[in-house]
Amino acid sequence: MYSIYIENRKFTEWKDLKYKPLFYLKTIFFTIIAFAVIGIGTSNLLHYLGFSSQTSEDLSELLKQYPIFIYISSITAGIVEEFIFRGYMMTRIYSISGNKLGAVLISSVIFSAAHYSYGTMFMLIQPFIFGSIFAILYFKYRNIKVLIMIHILWDVIIQYLY
């Protein structure tokens, strides 16, 4: 509502570019693989450095009791976070500054800060890295749908692994 009535702009200013189905499959597959490698690496490094993940363990207990929340939280987070952080915030920062790197970094820092409530260093570093990857992909391909699909799939995978 704010973007339409106050800014007089569309919420997501960039029109999604269309791609063939193989593009979506390849992008999703390779991004998930990259996230797995980055996730395992940062998780092991932070564990080695002594950072706790008690909040993640508490969340996993809740998800074991109510597995439907895995899907509900993954779908809502994937859609809402991608529209807000990439579709809205990053494009606005870029339109104001004209600086791609600045838009990627600022939106990724804010994306990471939004995950602070999980209470672990792990929940700040990984969202920053993943937010940066999402932002770069959005700049390169201008397609928020593929980001939403990757985000949902990644969240489901992670929640099942916990």
PDB file of C-alpha atoms in Angstrom:
ATOM      1  CA  MET A   1       0.000   0.000   0.000  1.00  0.00           C
ATOM      2  CA  TYR A   2       2.844   2.350   0.904  1.00  0.00           C
ATOM      3  CA  SER A   3       4.619   1.867  -2.407  1.00  0.00           C
ATOM      4  CA  ILE A   4       1.448   2.353  -4.432  1.00  0.00           C
ATOM      5  CA  TYR A   5      -0.191   5.238  -2.569  1.00  0.00           C
ATOM      6  CA  ILE A   6       2.739   7.115  -1.017  1.00  0.00           C
ATOM      7  CA  GLU A   7       5.602   6.436  -3.426  1.00  0.00           C
ATOM      8  CA  ASN A   8       3.320   6.129  -6.459  1.00  0.00           C
ATOM      9  CA  ARG A   9       5.415   3.164  -7.627  1.00  0.00           C
ATOM     10  CA  LYS A  10       4.919  -0.557  -8.071  1.00  0.00           C
ATOM     11  CA  PHE A  11       6.034  -2.683  -5.128  1.00  0.00           C
ATOM     12  CA  THR A  12       8.480  -4.589  -7.314  1.00  0.00           C
ATOM     13  CA  GLU A  13       9.686  -2.236  -9.989  1.00  0.00           C
ATOM     14  CA  TRP A  14      11.604  -4.750 -12.030  1.00  0.00           C
ATOM     15  CA  LYS A  15       9.532  -6.801 -14.409  1.00  0.00           C
ATOM     16  CA  ASP A  16      10.366 -10.504 -14.210  1.00  0.00           C
ATOM     17  CA  LEU A  17      12.235 -11.766 -17.232  1.00  0.00           C
ATOM     18  CA  LYS A  18      10.937 -15.051 -18.611  1.00  0.00           C
ATOM     19  CA  TYR A  19      13.120 -18.115 -19.006  1.00  0.00           C
ATOM     20  CA  LYS A  20      12.744 -21.690 -20.187  1.00  0.00           C
ATOM     21  CA  PRO A  21      12.021 -24.390 -17.558  1.00  0.00           C
ATOM     22  CA  LEU A  22      15.604 -25.706 -17.767  1.00  0.00           C
ATOM     23  CA  PHE A  23      16.859 -22.326 -16.503  1.00  0.00           C
ATOM     24  CA  TYR A  24      14.777 -22.690 -13.343  1.00  0.00           C
ATOM     25  CA  LEU A  25      15.916 -26.261 -12.731  1.00  0.00           C
ATOM     26  CA  LYS A  26      19.611 -25.466 -13.257  1.00  0.00           C
ATOM     27  CA  THR A  27      19.500 -22.277 -11.190  1.00  0.00           C
ATOM     28  CA  ILE A  28      17.658 -23.940  -8.319  1.00  0.00           C
ATOM     29  CA  PHE A  29      19.927 -27.009  -8.373  1.00  0.00           C
ATOM     30  CA  PHE A  30      23.239 -25.140  -8.466  1.00  0.00           C
ATOM     31  CA  THR A  31      22.150 -22.531  -5.922  1.00  0.00           C
ATOM     32  CA  ILE A  32      20.998 -25.215  -3.464  1.00  0.00           C
ATOM     33  CA  ILE A  33      24.350 -27.008  -3.911  1.00  0.00           C
ATOM     34  CA  ALA A  34      26.203 -23.727  -3.301  1.00  0.00           C
ATOM     35  CA  PHE A  35      24.072 -23.038  -0.209  1.00  0.00           C
ATOM     36  CA  ALA A  36      24.791 -26.532   1.117  1.00  0.00           C
ATOM     37  CA  VAL A  37      28.547 -26.076   0.719  1.00  0.00           C
ATOM     38  CA  ILE A  38      28.458 -22.574   2.241  1.00  0.00           C
ATOM     39  CA  GLY A  39      26.096 -23.690   5.002  1.00  0.00           C
ATOM     40  CA  ILE A  40      28.198 -26.676   6.012  1.00  0.00           C
ATOM     41  CA  GLY A  41      31.371 -24.584   5.884  1.00  0.00           C
ATOM     42  CA  THR A  42      30.071 -21.682   7.965  1.00  0.00           C
ATOM     43  CA  SER A  43      28.270 -24.013  10.375  1.00  0.00           C
ATOM     44  CA  ASN A  44      31.430 -26.050  10.989  1.00  0.00           C
ATOM     45  CA  LEU A  45      33.562 -22.938  11.329  1.00  0.00           C
ATOM     46  CA  LEU A  46      31.214 -21.312  13.845  1.00  0.00           C
ATOM     47  CA  HIS A  47      30.856 -24.557  15.798  1.00  0.00           C
ATOM     48  CA  TYR A  48      34.651 -24.859  15.874  1.00  0.00           C
ATOM     49  CA  LEU A  49      34.861 -21.268  17.163  1.00  0.00           C
ATOM     50  CA  GLY A  50      32.428 -22.160  19.960  1.00  0.00           C
ATOM     51  CA  PHE A  51      29.217 -20.424  18.890  1.00  0.00           C
ATOM     52  CA  SER A  52      26.060 -22.077  20.216  1.00  0.00           C
ATOM     53  CA  SER A  53      22.912 -22.888  18.285  1.00  0.00           C
ATOM     54  CA  GLN A  54      20.473 -23.461  21.162  1.00  0.00           C
ATOM     55  CA  THR A  55      17.757 -21.367  19.531  1.00  0.00           C
ATOM     56  CA  SER A  56      17.912 -23.526  16.409  1.00  0.00           C
ATOM     57  CA  GLU A  57      17.625 -26.634  18.556  1.00  0.00           C
ATOM     58  CA  ASP A  58      14.550 -25.217  20.313  1.00  0.00           C
ATOM     59  CA  LEU A  59      12.978 -24.453  16.929  1.00  0.00           C
ATOM     60  CA  SER A  60      13.670 -27.964  15.663  1.00  0.00           C
ATOM     61  CA  GLU A  61      11.816 -29.454  18.651  1.00  0.00           C
ATOM     62  CA  LEU A  62       8.744 -27.394  17.797  1.00  0.00           C
ATOM     63  CA  LEU A  63       8.918 -28.478  14.160  1.00  0.00           C
ATOM     64  CA  LYS A  64       9.134 -32.139  15.176  1.00  0.00           C
ATOM     65  CA  GLN A  65       5.873 -31.749  17.088  1.00  0.00           C
ATOM     66  CA  TYR A  66       4.113 -29.862  14.277  1.00  0.00           C
ATOM     67  CA  PRO A  67       5.750 -30.730  10.931  1.00  0.00           C
ATOM     68  CA  ILE A  68       3.156 -28.715   8.975  1.00  0.00           C
ATOM     69  CA  PHE A  69       4.981 -25.611  10.247  1.00  0.00           C
ATOM     70  CA  ILE A  70       7.970 -26.603   8.114  1.00  0.00           C
ATOM     71  CA  TYR A  71       5.932 -25.941   4.998  1.00  0.00           C
ATOM     72  CA  ILE A  72       3.974 -22.970   6.317  1.00  0.00           C
ATOM     73  CA  SER A  73       7.081 -21.164   7.559  1.00  0.00           C
ATOM     74  CA  SER A  74       9.109 -22.027   4.441  1.00  0.00           C
ATOM     75  CA  ILE A  75       6.454 -20.804   2.032  1.00  0.00           C
ATOM     76  CA  THR A  76       5.685 -17.608   3.916  1.00  0.00           C
ATOM     77  CA  ALA A  77       9.353 -16.790   4.530  1.00  0.00           C
ATOM     78  CA  GLY A  78      10.309 -17.482   0.921  1.00  0.00           C
ATOM     79  CA  ILE A  79       7.596 -15.291  -0.525  1.00  0.00           C
ATOM     80  CA  VAL A  80       7.609 -12.458   2.003  1.00  0.00           C
ATOM     81  CA  GLU A  81      11.373 -12.156   2.448  1.00  0.00           C
ATOM     82  CA  GLU A  82      12.163 -12.200  -1.260  1.00  0.00           C
ATOM     83  CA  PHE A  83       9.530  -9.610  -2.100  1.00  0.00           C
ATOM     84  CA  ILE A  84      10.589  -7.336   0.759  1.00  0.00           C
ATOM     85  CA  PHE A  85      14.387  -7.660   0.705  1.00  0.00           C
ATOM     86  CA  ARG A  86      15.047  -8.131  -3.016  1.00  0.00           C
ATOM     87  CA  GLY A  87      11.894  -7.057  -4.841  1.00  0.00           C
ATOM     88  CA  TYR A  88      11.332  -3.911  -2.808  1.00  0.00           C
ATOM     89  CA  MET A  89      14.298  -2.909  -0.646  1.00  0.00           C
ATOM     90  CA  MET A  90      17.217  -3.761  -2.910  1.00  0.00           C
ATOM     91  CA  THR A  91      15.620  -2.191  -5.975  1.00  0.00           C
ATOM     92  CA  ARG A  92      14.826   1.006  -4.032  1.00  0.00           C
ATOM     93  CA  ILE A  93      18.376   1.238  -2.682  1.00  0.00           C
ATOM     94  CA  TYR A  94      19.699   0.744  -6.206  1.00  0.00           C
ATOM     95  CA  SER A  95      17.344   3.327  -7.709  1.00  0.00           C
ATOM     96  CA  ILE A  96      18.450   5.887  -5.102  1.00  0.00           C
ATOM     97  CA  SER A  97      22.172   5.158  -5.161  1.00  0.00           C
ATOM     98  CA  GLY A  98      22.796   3.704  -8.618  1.00  0.00           C
ATOM     99  CA  ASN A  99      25.314   1.428  -6.914  1.00  0.00           C
ATOM    100  CA  LYS A 100      24.813  -2.335  -7.405  1.00  0.00           C
ATOM    101  CA  LEU A 101      27.363  -3.372  -4.784  1.00  0.00           C
ATOM    102  CA  GLY A 102      25.913  -0.975  -2.226  1.00  0.00           C
ATOM    103  CA  ALA A 103      22.376  -2.229  -2.897  1.00  0.00           C
ATOM    104  CA  VAL A 104      23.517  -5.845  -2.524  1.00  0.00           C
ATOM    105  CA  LEU A 105      25.454  -5.199   0.693  1.00  0.00           C
ATOM    106  CA  ILE A 106      22.901  -2.963   2.410  1.00  0.00           C
ATOM    107  CA  SER A 107      19.953  -5.233   1.626  1.00  0.00           C
ATOM    108  CA  SER A 108      21.991  -8.271   2.747  1.00  0.00           C
ATOM    109  CA  VAL A 109      22.972  -6.640   6.041  1.00  0.00           C
ATOM    110  CA  ILE A 110      19.329  -5.776   6.737  1.00  0.00           C
ATOM    111  CA  PHE A 111      18.251  -9.297   5.689  1.00  0.00           C
ATOM    112  CA  SER A 112      20.816 -10.702   8.106  1.00  0.00           C
ATOM    113  CA  ALA A 113      19.690  -8.366  10.903  1.00  0.00           C
ATOM    114  CA  ALA A 114      16.109  -9.574  10.393  1.00  0.00           C
ATOM    115  CA  HIS A 115      17.350 -13.040  11.414  1.00  0.00           C
ATOM    116  CA  TYR A 116      19.004 -11.759  14.604  1.00  0.00           C
ATOM    117  CA  SER A 117      16.110 -12.953  16.752  1.00  0.00           C
ATOM    118  CA  TYR A 118      17.295 -16.531  16.249  1.00  0.00           C
ATOM    119  CA  GLY A 119      20.059 -15.569  18.640  1.00  0.00           C
ATOM    120  CA  THR A 120      23.152 -17.112  17.106  1.00  0.00           C
ATOM    121  CA  MET A 121      26.134 -15.812  15.159  1.00  0.00           C
ATOM    122  CA  PHE A 122      25.309 -18.527  12.622  1.00  0.00           C
ATOM    123  CA  MET A 123      21.967 -16.845  12.026  1.00  0.00           C
ATOM    124  CA  LEU A 124      23.698 -13.581  11.115  1.00  0.00           C
ATOM    125  CA  ILE A 125      26.521 -14.780   8.883  1.00  0.00           C
ATOM    126  CA  GLN A 126      24.616 -17.276   6.750  1.00  0.00           C
ATOM    127  CA  PRO A 127      21.664 -14.973   6.005  1.00  0.00           C
ATOM    128  CA  PHE A 128      24.145 -12.281   4.967  1.00  0.00           C
ATOM    129  CA  ILE A 129      25.905 -14.646   2.565  1.00  0.00           C
ATOM    130  CA  PHE A 130      22.660 -16.128   1.237  1.00  0.00           C
ATOM    131  CA  GLY A 131      21.068 -12.671   0.969  1.00  0.00           C
ATOM    132  CA  SER A 132      24.056 -11.522  -1.062  1.00  0.00           C
ATOM    133  CA  ILE A 133      23.728 -14.507  -3.393  1.00  0.00           C
ATOM    134  CA  PHE A 134      19.990 -13.873  -3.798  1.00  0.00           C
ATOM    135  CA  ALA A 135      20.660 -10.193  -4.522  1.00  0.00           C
ATOM    136  CA  ILE A 136      23.319 -10.993  -7.124  1.00  0.00           C
ATOM    137  CA  LEU A 137      21.001 -13.515  -8.780  1.00  0.00           C
ATOM    138  CA  TYR A 138      18.216 -10.937  -8.839  1.00  0.00           C
ATOM    139  CA  PHE A 139      20.467  -8.359 -10.468  1.00  0.00           C
ATOM    140  CA  LYS A 140      21.682 -10.896 -13.007  1.00  0.00           C
ATOM    141  CA  TYR A 141      18.413 -12.625 -13.936  1.00  0.00           C
ATOM    142  CA  ARG A 142      15.688 -10.154 -12.856  1.00  0.00           C
ATOM    143  CA  ASN A 143      13.376 -12.994 -11.852  1.00  0.00           C
ATOM    144  CA  ILE A 144      11.996 -13.040  -8.320  1.00  0.00           C
ATOM    145  CA  LYS A 145      10.075 -16.276  -8.877  1.00  0.00           C
ATOM    146  CA  VAL A 146      13.249 -18.336  -9.057  1.00  0.00           C
ATOM    147  CA  LEU A 147      14.502 -16.711  -5.829  1.00  0.00           C
ATOM    148  CA  ILE A 148      11.243 -17.536  -4.077  1.00  0.00           C
ATOM    149  CA  MET A 149      11.449 -21.164  -5.232  1.00  0.00           C
ATOM    150  CA  ILE A 150      15.061 -21.480  -4.065  1.00  0.00           C
ATOM    151  CA  HIS A 151      14.282 -19.816  -0.722  1.00  0.00           C
ATOM    152  CA  ILE A 152      11.301 -22.094  -0.038  1.00  0.00           C
ATOM    153  CA  LEU A 153      13.184 -25.228  -1.037  1.00  0.00           C
ATOM    154  CA  TRP A 154      16.230 -24.277   1.017  1.00  0.00           C
ATOM    155  CA  ASP A 155      14.133 -23.557   4.116  1.00  0.00           C
ATOM    156  CA  VAL A 156      12.323 -26.912   3.799  1.00  0.00           C
ATOM    157  CA  ILE A 157      15.620 -28.776   3.397  1.00  0.00           C
ATOM    158  CA  ILE A 158      17.227 -27.014   6.368  1.00  0.00           C
ATOM    159  CA  GLN A 159      14.235 -27.523   8.636  1.00  0.00           C
ATOM    160  CA  TYR A 160      14.111 -31.245   7.786  1.00  0.00           C
ATOM    161  CA  LEU A 161      17.833 -31.586   8.461  1.00  0.00           C
ATOM    162  CA  TYR A 162      17.393 -30.047  11.909  1.00  0.00           C
TER     163      TYR A 162
END
